[in-house]
Short mmCIF file of C-alpha atoms in Angstrom, two decimals:
data_model
loop_
_atom_site.label_atom_id
_atom_site.label_comp_id
_atom_site.label_asym_id
_atom_site.label_seq_id
_atom_site.Cartn_x
_atom_site.Cartn_y
_atom_site.Cartn_z
CA MET A 1 26.04 6.89 -0.21
CA SER A 2 27.42 8.16 3.03
CA ARG A 3 25.64 8.30 5.92
CA ALA A 4 25.58 11.92 6.06
CA ASP A 5 23.32 12.08 2.91
CA ARG A 6 20.85 9.81 4.06
CA LEU A 7 17.73 10.71 5.84
CA LEU A 8 15.27 8.76 8.19
CA HIS A 9 11.75 8.39 6.99
CA LEU A 10 9.78 9.15 9.99
CA GLU A 11 6.21 8.09 10.40
CA VAL A 12 4.17 8.48 13.56
CA VAL A 13 0.72 6.93 13.80
CA THR A 14 -1.84 6.28 16.36
CA PRO A 15 -4.74 4.09 15.98
CA ALA A 16 -6.97 7.28 15.31
CA ARG A 17 -4.81 8.81 12.86
CA GLN A 18 -1.49 9.47 11.03
CA VAL A 19 0.21 12.19 13.03
CA LEU A 20 3.25 12.84 11.22
CA GLU A 21 5.08 11.87 8.06
CA ALA A 22 8.74 13.38 7.57
CA ASP A 23 12.39 12.89 6.36
CA VAL A 24 14.75 13.77 9.09
CA GLU A 25 18.33 13.26 10.08
CA ALA A 26 17.92 11.96 13.63
CA VAL A 27 15.18 10.85 15.66
CA ILE A 28 15.37 10.16 19.53
CA LEU A 29 12.73 7.85 21.17
CA PRO A 30 11.47 7.21 24.64
CA ALA A 31 12.15 3.45 24.96
CA LEU A 32 11.09 1.64 28.12
CA ASP A 33 14.47 1.56 29.38
CA GLY A 34 15.64 5.25 28.45
CA TYR A 35 15.89 7.62 25.42
CA VAL A 36 17.29 5.77 22.37
CA GLY A 37 18.94 8.05 19.60
CA ILE A 38 18.53 6.64 15.88
CA LEU A 39 20.84 7.84 12.80
CA PRO A 40 20.36 6.36 9.23
CA GLY A 41 21.82 3.18 8.91
CA HIS A 42 20.68 1.84 12.23
CA ALA A 43 20.20 -1.71 12.75
CA PRO A 44 16.73 -3.15 12.54
CA MET A 45 15.09 -2.85 15.91
CA ILE A 46 11.73 -2.88 17.55
CA VAL A 47 11.34 -0.58 20.63
CA GLY A 48 8.72 -0.58 23.19
CA LEU A 49 7.80 3.09 23.98
CA ASP A 50 7.29 4.79 27.28
CA ILE A 51 5.36 8.16 28.07
CA GLY A 52 7.73 10.62 26.82
CA LEU A 53 9.37 13.13 24.05
CA VAL A 54 10.07 11.92 20.37
CA HIS A 55 12.87 14.47 19.20
CA TYR A 56 13.12 14.46 15.50
CA GLY A 57 14.80 16.96 13.02
CA GLY A 58 17.62 18.31 11.06
CA GLN A 59 21.06 19.50 10.60
CA SER A 60 22.46 20.09 13.96
CA GLY A 61 20.68 17.62 15.94
CA PRO A 62 17.13 16.87 16.66
CA LYS A 63 14.95 20.25 16.69
CA GLN A 64 11.31 19.31 16.97
CA VAL A 65 9.64 17.56 19.71
CA MET A 66 6.47 15.63 20.00
CA ALA A 67 4.63 13.80 22.93
CA VAL A 68 3.69 10.24 22.73
CA ALA A 69 2.51 7.87 25.43
CA GLY A 70 2.84 3.92 24.98
CA GLY A 71 3.24 2.00 21.84
CA PHE A 72 6.33 0.95 20.02
CA ALA A 73 8.61 1.78 17.13
CA GLU A 74 10.08 -0.27 14.55
CA VAL A 75 13.46 0.82 12.80
CA ARG A 76 14.10 -0.82 9.66
CA ASP A 77 15.87 0.25 6.19
CA ASP A 78 16.44 3.87 7.48
CA GLN A 79 12.54 4.10 8.16
CA VAL A 80 11.41 4.82 11.73
CA LYS A 81 7.70 3.65 12.22
CA VAL A 82 6.21 5.03 15.61
CA LEU A 83 3.05 3.14 16.32
CA ALA A 84 1.94 4.96 19.64
CA ASP A 85 -1.09 4.78 21.73
CA THR A 86 -1.33 8.48 21.55
CA ALA A 87 0.84 11.08 19.83
CA GLU A 88 0.62 15.07 19.70
CA LEU A 89 2.62 17.59 17.85
CA ALA A 90 3.64 20.48 19.95
CA ARG A 91 1.02 22.61 18.36
CA GLU A 92 -1.87 20.30 18.82
CA ILE A 93 -1.42 20.21 22.51
CA ASP A 94 -4.13 21.71 24.71
CA VAL A 95 -2.35 23.52 27.25
CA PRO A 96 -4.88 24.47 29.71
CA ARG A 97 -6.20 21.01 29.43
CA ALA A 98 -2.94 19.57 30.08
CA LYS A 99 -2.16 21.83 33.01
CA ALA A 100 -5.56 20.81 34.62
CA ALA A 101 -4.66 17.02 34.16
CA PHE A 102 -1.33 17.66 35.76
CA ALA A 103 -2.84 19.52 38.69
CA ARG A 104 -5.36 16.82 39.26
CA ALA A 105 -3.09 14.04 39.08
CA GLU A 106 -0.71 15.84 41.51
CA GLU A 107 -3.48 16.38 43.81
CA ARG A 108 -4.43 12.77 43.75
CA LEU A 109 -0.99 11.71 44.51
CA ARG A 110 -0.58 14.19 47.23
CA HIS A 111 -3.64 13.19 49.29
CA PRO A 112 -4.07 9.64 48.13
CA SER A 113 -7.35 8.23 48.88
CA ARG A 114 -7.60 4.48 49.99
CA ASP A 115 -8.53 3.14 46.39
CA LEU A 116 -6.11 5.16 44.41
CA ASP A 117 -4.51 3.39 41.50
CA LEU A 118 -0.84 4.78 41.94
CA ALA A 119 0.26 3.57 38.71
CA ARG A 120 -2.47 5.11 37.03
CA ALA A 121 -2.15 8.42 38.86
CA GLU A 122 1.43 8.52 38.21
CA ALA A 123 1.13 7.85 34.42
CA ALA A 124 -1.43 10.59 34.29
CA LEU A 125 1.08 12.93 35.97
CA ARG A 126 3.67 11.94 33.57
CA ARG A 127 1.81 12.26 30.51
CA ALA A 128 0.38 15.63 31.39
CA ALA A 129 3.96 16.55 32.38
CA VAL A 130 5.35 15.51 28.87
CA ARG A 131 2.61 17.28 27.01
CA LEU A 132 3.62 20.61 28.89
CA GLU A 133 6.97 20.28 28.22
CA VAL A 134 6.51 19.36 24.70
CA ALA A 135 4.07 22.55 24.38
CA GLY A 136 6.78 24.72 26.41
CA ARG A 137 9.72 23.70 24.04
CA ALA A 138 7.83 24.94 21.13
CA GLY A 139 7.65 28.38 22.54
CA GLY A 140 4.50 28.31 24.56
CA GLY A 141 2.11 28.36 21.72
CA GLY A 142 -0.57 26.16 22.99
CA GLY A 143 -4.31 25.87 23.10
CA ALA A 144 -4.61 25.00 19.65
CA ARG A 145 -6.84 22.04 18.86
CA GLU A 146 -5.87 21.32 15.23
CA GLY A 147 -5.19 17.78 14.01
CA GLY A 148 -8.28 16.40 15.68
CA TYR A 149 -7.22 15.91 19.19
CA ALA A 150 -10.16 13.81 20.23
CA PRO A 151 -11.33 13.89 23.67
CA GLY A 152 -11.19 10.27 24.02
CA GLU A 153 -7.51 10.26 23.52
CA GLU A 154 -6.87 11.87 26.85
CA ARG A 155 -7.73 9.04 28.68
CA LEU A 156 -6.20 6.23 26.34
CA GLY A 157 -3.23 5.79 28.52
CA GLU A 158 -5.36 4.87 31.33
CA PRO A 159 -6.44 1.19 31.69
CA MET B 1 -69.71 15.06 1.62
CA VAL B 2 -67.18 16.19 -0.83
CA GLY B 3 -65.98 18.73 1.17
CA GLN B 4 -65.21 16.26 4.08
CA SER B 5 -63.26 14.15 1.81
CA ILE B 6 -61.17 17.32 0.49
CA ARG B 7 -60.47 17.96 4.28
CA ASP B 8 -59.34 14.50 4.79
CA ILE B 9 -57.21 14.12 1.76
CA ARG B 10 -55.54 17.54 2.93
CA ARG B 11 -54.98 16.23 6.47
CA ARG B 12 -53.44 13.06 4.85
CA ILE B 13 -51.26 14.99 2.64
CA ASN B 14 -50.04 17.18 5.72
CA SER B 15 -49.22 13.86 7.69
CA VAL B 16 -47.39 12.30 4.73
CA ARG B 17 -45.61 15.49 4.18
CA SER B 18 -44.12 15.73 7.76
CA THR B 19 -43.13 12.00 7.61
CA SER B 20 -41.21 12.60 4.52
CA GLN B 21 -39.53 15.62 6.03
CA ILE B 22 -38.24 13.55 9.09
CA THR B 23 -37.15 10.76 6.82
CA ARG B 24 -35.37 13.24 4.62
CA ALA B 25 -33.66 14.72 7.72
CA MET B 26 -32.67 11.40 9.05
CA GLU B 27 -31.31 10.54 5.53
CA MET B 28 -29.16 13.86 5.75
CA VAL B 29 -28.00 12.90 9.13
CA SER B 30 -27.02 9.49 8.34
CA VAL B 31 -25.03 10.79 5.19
CA ALA B 32 -23.15 13.05 7.60
CA LYS B 33 -22.35 10.15 10.07
CA LEU B 34 -21.49 7.91 7.48
CA ARG B 35 -18.92 10.23 6.15
CA ARG B 36 -17.53 10.70 9.53
CA ALA B 37 -17.29 6.89 10.04
CA GLN B 38 -15.61 6.63 6.60
CA GLU B 39 -13.12 9.20 7.62
CA GLN B 40 -12.38 7.66 10.91
CA LEU B 41 -11.76 4.41 8.96
CA ALA B 42 -9.61 5.78 6.49
CA GLN B 43 -7.58 7.61 9.22
CA ALA B 44 -7.39 4.37 11.28
CA ARG B 45 -5.79 2.61 8.31
CA PRO B 46 -2.03 3.52 8.43
CA PHE B 47 -1.72 2.48 11.82
CA ALA B 48 -3.60 -1.05 11.32
CA GLY B 49 -1.37 -1.53 8.01
CA GLN B 50 1.66 -0.71 9.88
CA LEU B 51 1.01 -2.74 12.87
CA ALA B 52 -0.23 -5.75 10.91
CA ASP B 53 2.94 -5.45 8.86
CA VAL B 54 5.29 -5.38 11.86
CA VAL B 55 3.68 -8.35 13.63
CA ARG B 56 3.94 -10.28 10.48
CA ARG B 57 7.53 -9.37 9.78
CA LEU B 58 8.17 -10.20 13.45
CA LEU B 59 6.42 -13.65 13.59
CA ALA B 60 8.51 -14.57 10.69
CA ASP B 61 11.28 -14.79 12.68
CA PRO B 62 11.97 -18.57 12.91
CA ARG B 63 13.18 -18.34 16.63
CA LEU B 64 9.65 -16.88 17.56
CA HIS B 65 7.40 -18.98 15.51
CA ARG B 66 6.78 -21.88 17.67
CA GLN B 67 7.43 -20.40 21.11
CA LEU B 68 6.37 -16.89 22.03
CA PRO B 69 8.26 -15.62 25.11
CA GLY B 70 5.94 -14.06 27.53
CA VAL B 71 2.89 -14.58 25.56
CA SER B 72 0.83 -17.87 25.28
CA PRO B 73 1.57 -19.26 22.05
CA ALA B 74 -2.11 -20.19 21.35
CA VAL B 75 -2.61 -16.49 20.84
CA VAL B 76 -1.06 -17.09 17.61
CA THR B 77 -1.15 -20.56 16.55
CA GLY B 78 -4.59 -21.49 18.08
CA ARG B 79 -5.60 -24.07 20.50
CA ALA B 80 -5.77 -27.83 19.24
CA SER B 81 -9.29 -27.94 20.16
CA VAL B 82 -11.96 -25.70 20.58
CA SER B 83 -14.37 -26.22 23.38
CA ARG B 84 -15.83 -22.81 24.02
CA VAL B 85 -16.19 -19.95 21.58
CA ALA B 86 -17.05 -16.30 22.51
CA TYR B 87 -19.39 -14.57 19.89
CA VAL B 88 -19.30 -10.74 19.78
CA VAL B 89 -22.29 -9.52 17.93
CA ILE B 90 -22.20 -5.90 16.74
CA THR B 91 -25.43 -4.31 16.04
CA SER B 92 -26.64 -0.78 16.37
CA ASP B 93 -28.55 1.08 19.21
CA ARG B 94 -31.30 2.29 17.27
CA GLY B 95 -33.56 0.72 14.37
CA LEU B 96 -34.88 2.49 11.22
CA ALA B 97 -32.03 1.13 9.46
CA GLY B 98 -33.87 -1.32 7.20
CA GLY B 99 -32.60 -5.04 7.47
CA TYR B 100 -29.29 -4.04 9.22
CA ASN B 101 -30.08 -5.48 12.71
CA VAL B 102 -32.66 -8.08 11.56
CA ASN B 103 -30.17 -9.64 9.19
CA LEU B 104 -27.29 -9.63 11.46
CA VAL B 105 -28.95 -11.16 14.26
CA ARG B 106 -30.56 -13.91 12.15
CA PHE B 107 -26.87 -14.59 10.60
CA ALA B 108 -25.66 -14.78 14.32
CA ARG B 109 -28.32 -16.98 15.56
CA THR B 110 -27.81 -19.51 12.57
CA GLN B 111 -23.83 -19.51 13.13
CA ILE B 112 -24.08 -20.06 16.85
CA GLU B 113 -26.79 -22.76 16.36
CA SER B 114 -24.85 -24.70 13.80
CA ASP B 115 -21.59 -24.49 15.81
CA SER B 116 -23.72 -25.91 18.87
CA CYS B 117 -20.80 -25.73 21.26
CA PRO B 118 -20.72 -24.00 24.74
CA TYR B 119 -20.21 -20.38 24.15
CA LEU B 120 -20.20 -16.86 25.80
CA LEU B 121 -22.19 -14.15 23.93
CA TYR B 122 -21.13 -10.64 23.58
CA CYS B 123 -23.44 -8.03 22.28
CA ILE B 124 -22.32 -4.73 21.26
CA GLY B 125 -25.34 -2.38 20.62
CA ARG B 126 -28.81 -2.55 22.18
CA LYS B 127 -30.75 -4.14 19.46
CA GLY B 128 -28.45 -7.24 19.30
CA ARG B 129 -28.67 -7.62 23.16
CA HIS B 130 -32.55 -6.89 23.26
CA PHE B 131 -33.02 -9.80 20.51
CA PHE B 132 -30.77 -12.23 22.36
CA GLU B 133 -32.61 -11.53 25.79
CA ARG B 134 -35.94 -11.99 24.20
CA LEU B 135 -34.69 -15.38 22.99
CA GLY B 136 -33.57 -16.18 26.51
CA TRP B 137 -30.08 -16.59 25.63
CA PRO B 138 -27.37 -15.45 28.30
CA VAL B 139 -25.76 -12.51 27.47
CA GLN B 140 -22.22 -12.32 29.02
CA GLY B 141 -21.20 -8.68 28.29
CA GLY B 142 -20.16 -6.24 25.71
CA LEU B 143 -21.41 -2.74 25.40
CA GLU B 144 -24.80 -1.42 26.10
CA SER B 145 -24.38 1.56 23.58
CA VAL B 146 -21.49 2.52 21.36
CA GLY B 147 -23.10 5.79 20.23
CA ASP B 148 -22.19 7.39 17.01
CA ASN B 149 -18.39 8.21 17.64
CA VAL B 150 -16.35 5.12 18.11
CA ASP B 151 -13.38 5.91 19.92
CA PHE B 152 -10.29 3.87 20.50
CA LEU B 153 -10.62 3.61 24.00
CA THR B 154 -13.99 1.65 23.71
CA ALA B 155 -12.30 -0.72 21.67
CA ARG B 156 -9.32 -1.02 23.79
CA LYS B 157 -11.43 -1.97 27.05
CA LEU B 158 -13.50 -4.34 25.17
CA GLY B 159 -10.46 -5.86 23.58
CA SER B 160 -8.42 -6.14 26.84
CA GLU B 161 -11.52 -8.02 28.40
CA LEU B 162 -11.44 -10.48 25.26
CA TRP B 163 -7.99 -10.82 25.47
CA GLU B 164 -7.94 -11.87 29.02
CA LEU B 165 -10.99 -14.43 28.25
CA PHE B 166 -8.87 -16.23 25.84
CA VAL B 167 -5.36 -15.98 27.37
CA SER B 168 -7.03 -17.32 30.72
CA SER B 169 -8.33 -20.23 28.80
CA GLN B 170 -12.13 -19.42 29.44
CA VAL B 171 -12.54 -19.54 25.65
CA ASP B 172 -10.80 -21.03 22.74
CA GLN B 173 -11.83 -18.56 20.21
CA VAL B 174 -13.26 -15.24 19.89
CA ASP B 175 -15.21 -14.48 16.88
CA LEU B 176 -16.88 -11.32 15.64
CA ILE B 177 -19.99 -11.26 13.82
CA TYR B 178 -20.94 -7.94 12.18
CA GLN B 179 -22.20 -6.11 9.00
CA GLN B 180 -19.12 -5.62 6.54
CA PHE B 181 -19.13 -2.35 4.78
CA LEU B 182 -18.93 -2.74 0.95
CA GLY B 183 -20.26 0.35 0.10
CA VAL B 184 -22.92 2.74 0.87
CA GLY B 185 -26.22 0.91 1.54
CA HIS B 186 -24.16 -2.33 0.60
CA GLN B 187 -23.47 -4.39 3.55
CA ARG B 188 -23.10 -8.11 4.30
CA PRO B 189 -23.04 -10.18 7.69
CA VAL B 190 -19.55 -11.79 8.32
CA ARG B 191 -18.14 -13.86 10.85
CA GLU B 192 -14.43 -13.15 11.53
CA THR B 193 -11.97 -14.58 13.99
CA LEU B 194 -10.58 -12.15 16.39
CA LEU B 195 -8.60 -14.57 18.41
CA PRO B 196 -6.62 -16.74 17.88
CA LEU B 197 -4.75 -14.30 15.66
CA THR B 198 -3.96 -16.70 13.03
CA ARG B 199 -6.14 -14.98 10.52
CA LEU B 200 -4.51 -11.77 11.10
CA VAL B 201 -0.91 -12.62 11.17
CA SER B 202 -0.03 -15.84 9.60
CA SER B 203 -1.32 -16.83 6.25
CA ARG B 204 0.16 -14.97 3.21
CA ILE B 205 -3.18 -15.18 1.44
CA ALA B 206 -5.01 -13.47 4.33
CA SER B 207 -2.26 -10.75 4.61
CA THR B 208 -2.53 -9.77 0.96
CA GLY B 209 -6.31 -9.60 1.50
CA ASP B 210 -6.04 -7.62 4.25
CA ALA B 211 -3.47 -5.50 2.60
CA THR B 212 -6.06 -4.63 -0.12
CA ARG B 213 -8.96 -3.90 2.47
CA LEU B 214 -6.62 -1.64 4.54
CA GLY B 215 -5.82 0.13 1.41
CA LYS B 216 -2.22 -0.57 1.02
CA GLY B 217 -0.93 -0.37 -2.36
CA PRO B 218 0.44 -3.58 -3.90
CA GLU B 219 3.77 -2.18 -4.28
CA GLN B 220 4.35 -1.90 -0.47
CA ALA B 221 3.08 -5.81 -0.11
CA GLY B 222 5.64 -6.49 -2.67
CA GLU B 223 8.38 -4.86 -0.85
CA GLY B 224 7.39 -6.20 2.44
CA ALA B 225 7.92 -9.90 0.98
CA ASP B 226 11.45 -8.93 -0.65
CA THR B 227 12.93 -7.22 2.57
CA GLU B 228 11.21 -9.95 5.04
CA ALA B 229 13.98 -12.63 4.66
CA THR B 230 16.77 -10.44 4.96
CA THR B 231 15.90 -7.96 8.01
CA VAL B 232 13.44 -10.44 9.97
CA ALA B 233 15.90 -12.48 11.97
CA GLU B 234 18.08 -9.46 12.89
CA TYR B 235 15.83 -7.31 15.03
CA ILE B 236 17.12 -5.91 18.05
CA TYR B 237 14.36 -5.91 20.74
CA VAL B 238 14.29 -3.10 23.36
CA PRO B 239 13.88 -3.68 26.19
CA SER B 240 13.14 -7.31 25.36
CA ARG B 241 11.54 -9.88 22.93
CA GLU B 242 9.11 -10.79 25.72
CA GLN B 243 8.07 -7.31 26.58
CA VAL B 244 7.91 -6.28 22.84
CA LEU B 245 5.57 -9.12 22.02
CA ALA B 246 3.46 -8.47 25.07
CA LEU B 247 3.05 -4.76 23.91
CA LEU B 248 2.49 -5.68 20.24
CA LEU B 249 -0.15 -8.58 20.30
CA PRO B 250 -2.76 -7.20 22.67
CA ARG B 251 -2.55 -3.96 20.48
CA LEU B 252 -3.33 -5.96 17.22
CA VAL B 253 -6.64 -7.31 19.02
CA HIS B 254 -7.61 -3.96 20.08
CA ASN B 255 -6.92 -2.33 16.78
CA GLU B 256 -8.85 -4.96 14.86
CA LEU B 257 -11.68 -4.54 17.29
CA TYR B 258 -11.62 -0.73 16.73
CA ARG B 259 -11.41 -1.28 12.97
CA VAL B 260 -14.43 -3.69 12.97
CA LEU B 261 -16.48 -1.36 15.23
CA LEU B 262 -15.78 1.58 12.74
CA GLU B 263 -16.79 -0.77 9.99
CA ALA B 264 -19.95 -1.76 11.66
CA LYS B 265 -20.83 1.94 12.43
CA ALA B 266 -20.28 2.70 8.78
CA SER B 267 -22.52 0.06 7.60
CA GLU B 268 -25.26 1.04 10.02
CA HIS B 269 -25.22 4.70 8.75
CA GLY B 270 -25.19 3.26 5.05
CA ALA B 271 -27.92 1.00 5.85
CA ARG B 272 -30.09 3.90 7.52
CA ARG B 273 -29.39 6.32 4.83
CA THR B 274 -30.64 3.76 2.17
CA ALA B 275 -33.79 2.97 4.31
CA MET B 276 -34.44 6.51 4.84
CA HIS B 277 -34.02 7.55 1.23
CA GLN B 278 -36.46 4.84 0.20
CA ALA B 279 -38.80 6.05 2.89
CA THR B 280 -38.62 9.62 1.72
CA GLU B 281 -39.35 8.43 -2.17
CA ASN B 282 -42.19 6.24 -1.15
CA ALA B 283 -43.68 9.20 0.78
CA GLU B 284 -43.11 11.45 -2.30
CA GLU B 285 -44.86 8.97 -4.31
CA MET B 286 -47.75 8.96 -1.91
CA LEU B 287 -47.87 12.54 -2.01
CA ARG B 288 -48.20 12.71 -5.68
CA ALA B 289 -51.09 10.18 -5.49
CA LEU B 290 -52.90 12.13 -2.87
CA GLN B 291 -52.23 15.32 -4.55
CA LEU B 292 -54.19 13.94 -7.75
CA SER B 293 -57.08 12.79 -5.77
CA TYR B 294 -56.98 15.98 -3.81
CA ASN B 295 -57.17 17.86 -7.26
CA LYS B 296 -59.85 15.61 -8.45
CA ALA B 297 -62.04 16.06 -5.45
CA ARG B 298 -61.53 19.85 -5.70
CA GLN B 299 -62.43 19.92 -9.38
CA ALA B 300 -65.47 17.59 -8.53
CA ALA B 301 -66.74 20.01 -5.88
CA ILE B 302 -66.31 23.00 -8.25
CA THR B 303 -68.06 21.27 -11.05
CA LYS B 304 -70.79 20.34 -8.71
CA GLU B 305 -71.23 23.79 -7.54
CA LEU B 306 -71.16 25.22 -10.93
CA VAL B 307 -73.73 22.65 -12.04
CA GLU B 308 -75.80 23.87 -9.11
CA ILE B 309 -75.57 27.60 -10.08
CA VAL B 310 -76.10 27.02 -13.61
CA GLY B 311 -78.94 24.76 -12.61
CA GLY B 312 -80.32 27.26 -10.38
CA ALA B 313 -80.01 30.37 -12.91
CA GLU B 314 -81.81 28.16 -15.53
CA THR B 315 -84.35 27.38 -13.06
CA LEU B 316 -84.73 31.43 -12.38
CA THR B 317 -84.72 32.32 -16.07
CA ALA B 318 -87.08 29.55 -16.79
CA GLY B 319 -89.20 30.81 -14.16
CA GLY B 320 -88.98 34.49 -14.98
CA GLY B 321 -89.97 33.79 -18.73
CA GLN B 322 -93.08 32.25 -17.67
#
């Protein structure tokens, strides 16, 4: 079978639920040291994930995006398993909430108090930014709360 | 005198009836909460299964087996001697759950006493904490209350704490003591080792046991065994083996703790459902008995009145005839 006929089986799970299972032609993952593209026939790999976007999809390159924060992914036998701390599809993202989180984190960084945990505030800012970007790319459709976007998950990235 | 007793019986009927309404409502609530906990448990399965699979494949890498870069190898292999144990006892916050808490706490006490080695005690749930405090045993920490919705964040926080405890050699073993969920109203106190991760990652027997518990099909387990040998040694680690392991292993702990918390929660609601169901049935039985004595008393009163009337009338006719 030629590489073009093969598909990657992409599975995205978080501790709380399974987020996505799909056959796709390519996946781009937000690795800790930069984005990594994966096509069928990729060598076995384990990747530590950063806060970022997972691109996945069809014919002419990756088309869909989702937001993940932390975790790792395993690539093996044309299967991509993303085990993320949190993951949301574009339609699951609560835009007003992400905007509020973004503003809050920005405010905190702009006027740092003495006991500010800088890394934590930055992580919060990045998570919110990623969510907004994913929602924006999907055509601004947001605010939907399908898929069990549990309130607890919002804070998961914070220690 | 008879009227008094009728009123008493009626009062008791009312009281028993309202109790049974409460127990019935609590039963319904437990059914709903149990369903939710079971759903959460089911939703947590894919992640738990995948995570355990990945870690198992990774640790099968001969290069990693004895030395784990970046992580204390004791996390996987265990320490040669166990001189201090941390016990995590998981109970509920509220009672009215039959023997749920009592049995667990008794089990925990026997376990800890028979180990008789220095320990740290962590209590999750108010009931357990109160029990051990009354006993005068020092409770190191844990969670005062979990609430009905177990979220991963809670598990992660406690998990990190326990991880630190182990890695910094304050304890050599972390054991969870909880009520394993075997079905609605059917649970069993068990003790499982959380750290070191030996049980979770290394033995093949344990892994298949886990696979069935985690609801994974046998075909998947078989597939894992086949491909393991060929793919395992060739993993590319991004950014590095050290960092990947440092990411993976604590997550395994957090996730296992999350699963156990959910399972304990399911057991709790199952136990409460059964207890409340029984209470409702007892109340209904009592109501039937009370209703019977009420009817008897009422009938007796009516009969007595009739006798009096008839007696009175006879006296009258007898008197009129004379």
